[in-house]
Each structure stands twice: as C-alpha cells, then as structure tokens.
Short mmCIF file of C-alpha atoms in Angstrom, two decimals:
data_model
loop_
_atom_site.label_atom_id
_atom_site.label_comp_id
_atom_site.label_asym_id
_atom_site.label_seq_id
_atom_site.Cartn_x
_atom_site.Cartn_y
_atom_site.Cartn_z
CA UNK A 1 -15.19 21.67 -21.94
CA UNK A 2 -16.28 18.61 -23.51
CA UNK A 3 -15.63 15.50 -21.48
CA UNK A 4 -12.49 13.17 -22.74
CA UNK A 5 -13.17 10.29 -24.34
CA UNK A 6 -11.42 6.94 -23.74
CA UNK A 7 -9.19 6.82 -26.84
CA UNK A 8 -7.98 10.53 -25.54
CA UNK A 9 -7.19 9.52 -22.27
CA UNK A 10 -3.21 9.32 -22.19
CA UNK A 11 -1.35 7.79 -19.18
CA UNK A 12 2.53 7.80 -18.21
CA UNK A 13 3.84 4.42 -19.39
CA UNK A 14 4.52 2.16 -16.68
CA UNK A 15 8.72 1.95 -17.64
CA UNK A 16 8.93 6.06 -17.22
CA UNK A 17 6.90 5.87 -13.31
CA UNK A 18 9.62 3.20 -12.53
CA UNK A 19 12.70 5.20 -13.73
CA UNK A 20 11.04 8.12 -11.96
CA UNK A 21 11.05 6.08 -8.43
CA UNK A 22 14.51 4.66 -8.59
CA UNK A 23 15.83 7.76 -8.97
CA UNK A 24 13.98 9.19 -6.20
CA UNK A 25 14.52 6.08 -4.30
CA UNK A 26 18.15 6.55 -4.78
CA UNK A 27 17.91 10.50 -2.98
CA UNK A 28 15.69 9.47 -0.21
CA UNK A 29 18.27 6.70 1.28
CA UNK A 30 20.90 8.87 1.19
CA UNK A 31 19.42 11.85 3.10
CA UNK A 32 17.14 9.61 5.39
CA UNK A 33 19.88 6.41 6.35
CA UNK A 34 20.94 8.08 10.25
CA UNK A 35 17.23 7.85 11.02
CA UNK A 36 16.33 4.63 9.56
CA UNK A 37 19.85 3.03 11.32
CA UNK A 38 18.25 4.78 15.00
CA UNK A 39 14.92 3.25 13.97
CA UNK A 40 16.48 0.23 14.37
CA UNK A 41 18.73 0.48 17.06
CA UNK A 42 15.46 1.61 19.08
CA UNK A 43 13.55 -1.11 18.21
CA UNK A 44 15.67 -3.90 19.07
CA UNK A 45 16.24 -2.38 22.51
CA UNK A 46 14.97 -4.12 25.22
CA UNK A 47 16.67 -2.72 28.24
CA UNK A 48 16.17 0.30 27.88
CA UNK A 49 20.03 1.72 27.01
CA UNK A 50 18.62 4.63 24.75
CA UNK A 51 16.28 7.14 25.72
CA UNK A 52 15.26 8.20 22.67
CA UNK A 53 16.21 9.30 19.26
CA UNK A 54 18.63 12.12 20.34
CA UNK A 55 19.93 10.02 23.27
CA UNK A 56 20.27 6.97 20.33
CA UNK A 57 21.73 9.02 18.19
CA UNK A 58 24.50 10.73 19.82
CA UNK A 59 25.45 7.41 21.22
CA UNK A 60 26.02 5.47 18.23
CA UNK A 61 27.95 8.54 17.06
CA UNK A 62 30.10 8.76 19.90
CA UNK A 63 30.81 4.88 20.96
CA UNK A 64 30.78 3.76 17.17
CA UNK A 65 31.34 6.89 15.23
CA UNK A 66 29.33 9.10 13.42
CA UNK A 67 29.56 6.97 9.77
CA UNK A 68 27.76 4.03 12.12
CA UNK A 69 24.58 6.60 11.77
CA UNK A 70 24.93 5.32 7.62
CA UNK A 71 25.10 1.61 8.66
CA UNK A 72 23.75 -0.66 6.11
CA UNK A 73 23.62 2.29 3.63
CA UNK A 74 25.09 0.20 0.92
CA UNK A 75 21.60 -2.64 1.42
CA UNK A 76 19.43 0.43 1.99
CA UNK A 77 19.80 2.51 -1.10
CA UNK A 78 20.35 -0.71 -3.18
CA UNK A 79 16.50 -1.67 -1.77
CA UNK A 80 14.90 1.59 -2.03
CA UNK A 81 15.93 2.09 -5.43
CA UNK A 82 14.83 -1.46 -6.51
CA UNK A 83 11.68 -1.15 -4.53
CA UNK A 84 10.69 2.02 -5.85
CA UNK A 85 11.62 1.24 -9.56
CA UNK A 86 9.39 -2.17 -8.71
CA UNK A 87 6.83 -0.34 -6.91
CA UNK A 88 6.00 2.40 -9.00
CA UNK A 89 6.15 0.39 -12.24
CA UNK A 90 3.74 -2.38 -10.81
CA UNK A 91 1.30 -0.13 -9.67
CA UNK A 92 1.38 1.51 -12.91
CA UNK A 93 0.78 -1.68 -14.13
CA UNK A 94 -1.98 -2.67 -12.05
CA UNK A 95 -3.72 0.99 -12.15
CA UNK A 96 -4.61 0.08 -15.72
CA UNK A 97 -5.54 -3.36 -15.36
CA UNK A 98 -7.82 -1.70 -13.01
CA UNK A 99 -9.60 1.11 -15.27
CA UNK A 100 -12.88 0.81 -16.79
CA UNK A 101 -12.30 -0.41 -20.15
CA UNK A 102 -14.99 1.75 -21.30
CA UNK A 103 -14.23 4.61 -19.51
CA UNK A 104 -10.47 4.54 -19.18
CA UNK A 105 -11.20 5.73 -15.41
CA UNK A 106 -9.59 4.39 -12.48
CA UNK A 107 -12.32 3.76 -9.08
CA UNK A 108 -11.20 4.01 -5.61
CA UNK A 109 -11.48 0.69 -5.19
CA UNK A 110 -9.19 -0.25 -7.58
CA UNK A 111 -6.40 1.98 -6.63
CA UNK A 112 -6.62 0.73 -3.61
CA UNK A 113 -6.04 -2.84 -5.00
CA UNK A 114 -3.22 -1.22 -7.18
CA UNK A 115 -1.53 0.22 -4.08
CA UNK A 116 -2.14 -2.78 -1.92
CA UNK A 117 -0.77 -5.34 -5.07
CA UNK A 118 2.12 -3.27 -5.26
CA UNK A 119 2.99 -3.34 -2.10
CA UNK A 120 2.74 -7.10 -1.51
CA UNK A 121 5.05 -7.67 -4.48
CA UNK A 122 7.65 -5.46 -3.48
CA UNK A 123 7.55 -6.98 0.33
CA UNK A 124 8.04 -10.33 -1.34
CA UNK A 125 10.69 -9.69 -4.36
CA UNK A 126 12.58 -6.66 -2.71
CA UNK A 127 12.18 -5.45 0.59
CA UNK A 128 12.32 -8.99 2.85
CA UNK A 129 15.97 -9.90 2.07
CA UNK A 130 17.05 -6.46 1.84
CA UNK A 131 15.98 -5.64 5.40
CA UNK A 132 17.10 -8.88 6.83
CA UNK A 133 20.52 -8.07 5.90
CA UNK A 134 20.19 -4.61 6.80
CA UNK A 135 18.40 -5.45 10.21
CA UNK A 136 21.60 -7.94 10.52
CA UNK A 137 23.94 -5.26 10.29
CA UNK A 138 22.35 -2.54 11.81
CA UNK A 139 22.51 -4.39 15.14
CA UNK A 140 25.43 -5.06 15.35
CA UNK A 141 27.56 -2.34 17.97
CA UNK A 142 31.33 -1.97 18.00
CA UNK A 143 34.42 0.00 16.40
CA UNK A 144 36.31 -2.71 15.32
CA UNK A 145 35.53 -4.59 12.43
CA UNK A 146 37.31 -7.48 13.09
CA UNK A 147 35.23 -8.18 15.94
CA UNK A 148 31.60 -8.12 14.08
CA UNK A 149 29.93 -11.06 13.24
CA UNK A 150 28.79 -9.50 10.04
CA UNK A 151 31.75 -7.72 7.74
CA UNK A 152 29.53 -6.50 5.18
CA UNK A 153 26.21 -6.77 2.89
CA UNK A 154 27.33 -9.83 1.06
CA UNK A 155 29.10 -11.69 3.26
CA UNK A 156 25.82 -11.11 6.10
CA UNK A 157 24.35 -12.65 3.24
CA UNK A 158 26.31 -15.49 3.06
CA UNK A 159 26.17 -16.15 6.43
CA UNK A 160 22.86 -16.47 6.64
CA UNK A 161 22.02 -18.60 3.75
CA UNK A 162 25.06 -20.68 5.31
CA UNK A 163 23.62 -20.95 9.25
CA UNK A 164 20.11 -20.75 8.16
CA UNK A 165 19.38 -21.79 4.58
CA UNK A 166 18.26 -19.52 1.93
CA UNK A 167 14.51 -19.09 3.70
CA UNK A 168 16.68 -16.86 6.17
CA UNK A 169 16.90 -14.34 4.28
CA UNK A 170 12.84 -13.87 3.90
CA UNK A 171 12.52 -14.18 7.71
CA UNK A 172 9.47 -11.69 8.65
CA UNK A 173 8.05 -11.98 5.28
CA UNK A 174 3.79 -12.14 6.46
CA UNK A 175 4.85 -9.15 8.83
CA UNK A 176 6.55 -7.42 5.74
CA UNK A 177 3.62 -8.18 3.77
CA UNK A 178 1.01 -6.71 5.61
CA UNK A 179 2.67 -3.51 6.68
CA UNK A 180 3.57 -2.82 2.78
CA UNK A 181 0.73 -3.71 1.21
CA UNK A 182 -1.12 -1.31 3.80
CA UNK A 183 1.17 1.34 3.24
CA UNK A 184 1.36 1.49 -0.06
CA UNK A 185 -2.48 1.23 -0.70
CA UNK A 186 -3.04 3.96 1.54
CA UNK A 187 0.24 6.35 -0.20
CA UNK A 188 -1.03 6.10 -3.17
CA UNK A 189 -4.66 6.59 -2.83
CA UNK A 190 -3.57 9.67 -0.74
CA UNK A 191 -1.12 11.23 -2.86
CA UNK A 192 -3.40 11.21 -6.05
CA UNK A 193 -5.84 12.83 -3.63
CA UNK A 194 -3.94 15.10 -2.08
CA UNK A 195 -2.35 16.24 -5.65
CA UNK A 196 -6.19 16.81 -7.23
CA UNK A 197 -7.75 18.70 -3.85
CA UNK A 198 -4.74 21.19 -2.64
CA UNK A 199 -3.01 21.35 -6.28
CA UNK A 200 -5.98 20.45 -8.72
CA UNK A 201 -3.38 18.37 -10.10
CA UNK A 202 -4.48 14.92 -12.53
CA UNK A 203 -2.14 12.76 -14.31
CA UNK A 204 -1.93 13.38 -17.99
CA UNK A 205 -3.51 17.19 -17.12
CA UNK A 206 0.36 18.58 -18.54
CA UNK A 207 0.92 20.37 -15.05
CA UNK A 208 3.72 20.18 -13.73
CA UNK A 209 4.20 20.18 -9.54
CA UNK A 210 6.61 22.13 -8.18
CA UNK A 211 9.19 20.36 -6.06
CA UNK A 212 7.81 21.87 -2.90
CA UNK A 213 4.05 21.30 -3.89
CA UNK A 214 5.17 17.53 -4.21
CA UNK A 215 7.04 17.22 -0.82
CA UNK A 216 4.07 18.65 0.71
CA UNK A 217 1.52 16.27 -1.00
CA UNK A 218 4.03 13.02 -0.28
CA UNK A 219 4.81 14.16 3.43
CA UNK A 220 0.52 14.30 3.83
CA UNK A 221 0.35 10.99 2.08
CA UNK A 222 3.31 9.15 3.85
CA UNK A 223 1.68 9.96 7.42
CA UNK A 224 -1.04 7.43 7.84
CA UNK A 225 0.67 4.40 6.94
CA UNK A 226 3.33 4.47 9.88
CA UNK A 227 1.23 4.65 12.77
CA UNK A 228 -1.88 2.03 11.52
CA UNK A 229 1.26 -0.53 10.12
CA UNK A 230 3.30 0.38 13.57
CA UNK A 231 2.88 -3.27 15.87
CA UNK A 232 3.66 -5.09 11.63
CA UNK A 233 7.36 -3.07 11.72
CA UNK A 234 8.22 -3.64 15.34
CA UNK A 235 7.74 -7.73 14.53
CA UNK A 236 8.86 -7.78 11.51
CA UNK A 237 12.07 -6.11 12.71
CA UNK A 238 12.32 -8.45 15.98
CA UNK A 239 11.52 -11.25 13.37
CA UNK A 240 14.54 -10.36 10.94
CA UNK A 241 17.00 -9.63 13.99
CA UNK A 242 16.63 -13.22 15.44
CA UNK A 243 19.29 -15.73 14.04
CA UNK A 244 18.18 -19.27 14.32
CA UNK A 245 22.21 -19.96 14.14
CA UNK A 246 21.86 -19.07 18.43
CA UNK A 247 19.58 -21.94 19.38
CA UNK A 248 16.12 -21.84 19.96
CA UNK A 249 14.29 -18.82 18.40
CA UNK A 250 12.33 -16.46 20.94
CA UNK A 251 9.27 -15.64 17.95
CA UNK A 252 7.81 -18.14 16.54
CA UNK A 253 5.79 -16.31 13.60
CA UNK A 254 4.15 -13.11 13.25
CA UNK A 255 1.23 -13.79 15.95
CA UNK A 256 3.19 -15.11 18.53
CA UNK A 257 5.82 -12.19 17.88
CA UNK A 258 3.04 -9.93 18.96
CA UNK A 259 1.43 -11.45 21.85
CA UNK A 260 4.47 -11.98 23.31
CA UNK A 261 5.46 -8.65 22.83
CA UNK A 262 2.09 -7.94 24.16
CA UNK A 263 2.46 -9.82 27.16
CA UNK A 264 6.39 -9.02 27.87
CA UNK A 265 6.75 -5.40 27.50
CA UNK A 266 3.28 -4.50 27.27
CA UNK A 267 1.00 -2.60 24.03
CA UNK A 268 3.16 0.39 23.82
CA UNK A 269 6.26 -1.71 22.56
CA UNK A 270 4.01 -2.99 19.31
CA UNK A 271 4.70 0.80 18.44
CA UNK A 272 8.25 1.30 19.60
CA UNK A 273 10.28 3.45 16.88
CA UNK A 274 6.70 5.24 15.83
CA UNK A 275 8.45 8.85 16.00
CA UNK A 276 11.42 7.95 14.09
CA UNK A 277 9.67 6.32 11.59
CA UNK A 278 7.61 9.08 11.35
CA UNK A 279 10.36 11.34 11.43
CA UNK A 280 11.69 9.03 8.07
CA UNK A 281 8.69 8.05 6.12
CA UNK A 282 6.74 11.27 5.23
CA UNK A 283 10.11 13.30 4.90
CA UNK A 284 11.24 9.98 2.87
CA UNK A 285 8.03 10.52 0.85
CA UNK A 286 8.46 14.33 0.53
CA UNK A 287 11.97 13.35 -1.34
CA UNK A 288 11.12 11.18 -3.54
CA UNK A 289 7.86 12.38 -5.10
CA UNK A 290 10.09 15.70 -5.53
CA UNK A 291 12.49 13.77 -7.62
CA UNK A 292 9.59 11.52 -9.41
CA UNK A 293 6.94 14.20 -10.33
CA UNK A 294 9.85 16.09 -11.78
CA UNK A 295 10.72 12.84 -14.21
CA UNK A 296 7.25 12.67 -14.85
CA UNK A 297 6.25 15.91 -15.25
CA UNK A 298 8.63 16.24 -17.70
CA UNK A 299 7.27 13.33 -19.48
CA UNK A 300 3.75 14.63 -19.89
CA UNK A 301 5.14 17.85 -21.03
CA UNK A 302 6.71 16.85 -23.81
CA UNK A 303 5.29 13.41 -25.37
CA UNK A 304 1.55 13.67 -23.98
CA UNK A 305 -0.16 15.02 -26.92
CA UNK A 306 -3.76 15.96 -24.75
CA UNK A 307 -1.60 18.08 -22.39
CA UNK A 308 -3.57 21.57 -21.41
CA UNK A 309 -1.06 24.20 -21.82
#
C-alpha cells in the first residue's frame, strides 16, 4: 500500500476531541467521586484516625453518611468535564502545531510537548480553583450543615475570595502544574501507544475501539502518572487545604511543603493516598476513553473520507 501523502492525511478536528472528553469527563466523576472524596480525607490525615481506604471509607459513611462519600461532587464533575473538554481540545490543538508540515506526522517529542502543554493549561484555567474548593469541602467532617464552615461550592467560593483574596482560590497552583503537565504528557503518549501496539489502532485509520479495548488501553496509560507525580498531589492537596483566614500558614510554597513533609512525617507521606489514587486514575481513564473513542470513532466513520473499511 502506497504511503499517504500529506494532503490525505485527515485528523479529528480539535472541537469533536473536546466534546468527546466532556462527555466522558462527565461519566468518570460520577462513578469515581467516593474514591476521590477518601483520597482526600487520607491525605489530609495527620494523626493517623483512618487506617486505610476501607477503614476511611466506612467511617465517613457511618459518622457522616454514606452521600458524604459524593462530597464536592457538584465542583468535581463541573471540573472534570471542563478539564477534559479543555484538555482534549488543546492537545488537539497543539498535536498539529506540532506535525511536520511536510509530512503531516506527529514525533514523540512533540506529543510529548502536546501532552505536557495541555496539561499546564488545564492546571492553570481549570483544575486549581476547582480543587481548592473541592479540597475545602472535602475536609470538612460533620452531619449537620449548619455547623460547617463551608455550605456549599459557591459560597466556599466566596469565602475564600472574601478571607483570602481572589489568589486563594489558585493556592497550590506550581504543585498543580507540575503533576498535570507530567501526567498528561505521559497519558497521552501512552494511550496512542498502547492503542497502535495491542490494538494496531491509528487515528484517522476508520477503526473503531471497542469500549473494553479502550478501558484497557486508558487503565495502561493512566498508571504511570500517579506514582512518578505522587509527593506533587500530596502538596498540592496540603497546599489547597490550608486557609490563610487561621493565622500563620504551616507551607510556605511548594518546596518547603515537601521538605517539611520530608522532615515531619518522613518520605513515605510525599506518597500518602498513592493506592487510592491509583485505585481512581486508571479506572478514571478506563471510563472516559470508553465514552471518548466511542464519540470519535463515530466521527471517523462517517465524515473521514480516507477511512479503511
């Protein structure tokens, strides 16, 4: 078979990998929430009250309730179908800023870049506020309403922009920046790989994954990121909890987060919540390339004229 040609080359428009990811987005937070919520609570512990994420879980359930597992659900599938829609689109974007103009082909290198651009934008646009408010809430224990510091999404917002200014709301944003940007260059560098070696799948081929084929190829591709990015969540999460409304803050930035970290509870802690974030991630990646290789699957079917049938 001759080889394509530039001018045959057809990719999927940036706008159609963006709807694709906020719908996805949208499935993920809703199955995945109770593990993201004991994440959190796991995290933030310092004396040691849960054991671990079966221990952490039944408790929240039976002190606060089992719809306290979907805590900050509202925040959370508002910012994962925002970031994917932004994240998806962008790298789109970037992938063919990328190419080789003669060519039309995309090099490691620069989907890398892609990955790694996408990732910094959605950190910095999306995901910063979003967590800060969900860390916020998330954190917060007790039955009664009345008695929280924080009654909802907006008025947590609020509050902070009120005790801390509007820069309060992007508290942890170097930590978030790092740990996306790493993820995302390594997810999407390792999904396309993933797809080509155990599916021979290639976009603008006409194939079509299966749902199953792309949970497999988005659990394998959402694995990596967690455990190199690990000591960037735990600050970034001690970073967003702190309110600089109580005094005197404990972290003063992302370096002196982790050596006192470090030095406090020792190197372990930089990867406390590793296993439930691993237990969220991949299966979070599994569900929403099943819902966005569908969308886009469909796509090449029908309007990519250089599908192979």
């Amino acid at each position: 078979m001759a080889e394509k040609t530039h001018e045959s080359i057809k990719t999927i428009p940036p706008y159609m990998k963006a709807l694709s990811g906020s719908l996805g987005g949208a499935m993920e937070a809703c199955c995945l929430q109770p593990i993201d919520v004991i994440k959190t609570r796991l995290q933030l512990d310092r004396s040691g009250s849960y054991k671990g994420i079966i221990h952490c879980g039944t408790t929240i359930a039976r002190n606060e309730g089992l719809r306290a597992l979907w805590k900050g659900l509202t925040p959370f599938a508002s910012h994962l179908t925002l970031k994917y829609t932004l994240r998806m689109g962008s790298n789109a974007v970037l992938q063919s800023a990328f190419k080789d103009a003669q060519t039309g082909n995309l090099s490691h290198h620069g989907r890398l870049l892609s990955g790694f651009g996408a990732g910094v934008l959605e950190a910095l646009v999306i995901v910063t506020p979003f967590e800060v408010v969900k860390i916020r809430l998330q954190q917060q224990k007790g039955l009664s309403p009345e008695l929280l510091k924080y009654k909802g999404p907006l008025h947590c917002a609020r509050m902070i922009i009120r005790e801390e200014g509007v820069l309060g709301l992007w508290a942890g944003a170097a930590p978030t920046v790092m740990r996306n940007g790493t993820n995302q260059a390594a997810m999407f560098t390792a999904k396309n790989a993933f797809d080509g070696i155990l599916w021979n799948k290639h976009e603008g081929d006409g194939k079509v994954l299966q749902p199953w084929q792309s949970m497999i190829s988005g659990f394998l591709a959402g694995t990596a990121g967690p455990v190199c990015t690990g000591p960037f969540d735990v600050v970034k999460t001690r970073l967003m909890a702190q309110s600089r409304s109580g005094g005197e803050l404990k972290y003063k930035g992302m370096v002196h987060a982790i050596k006192t970290i470090y030095a406090e509870e020792g190197l372990r802690a930089l990867w406390k919540g590793l296993l439930p974030r691993l237990m969220r991630i991949p299966p979070g990646q599994a569900i929403m390339w099943a819902v966005a290789d569908q969308i886009t699957g469909l796509y090449e079917r029908r309007y990519m004229k250089n599908a192979l049938i």
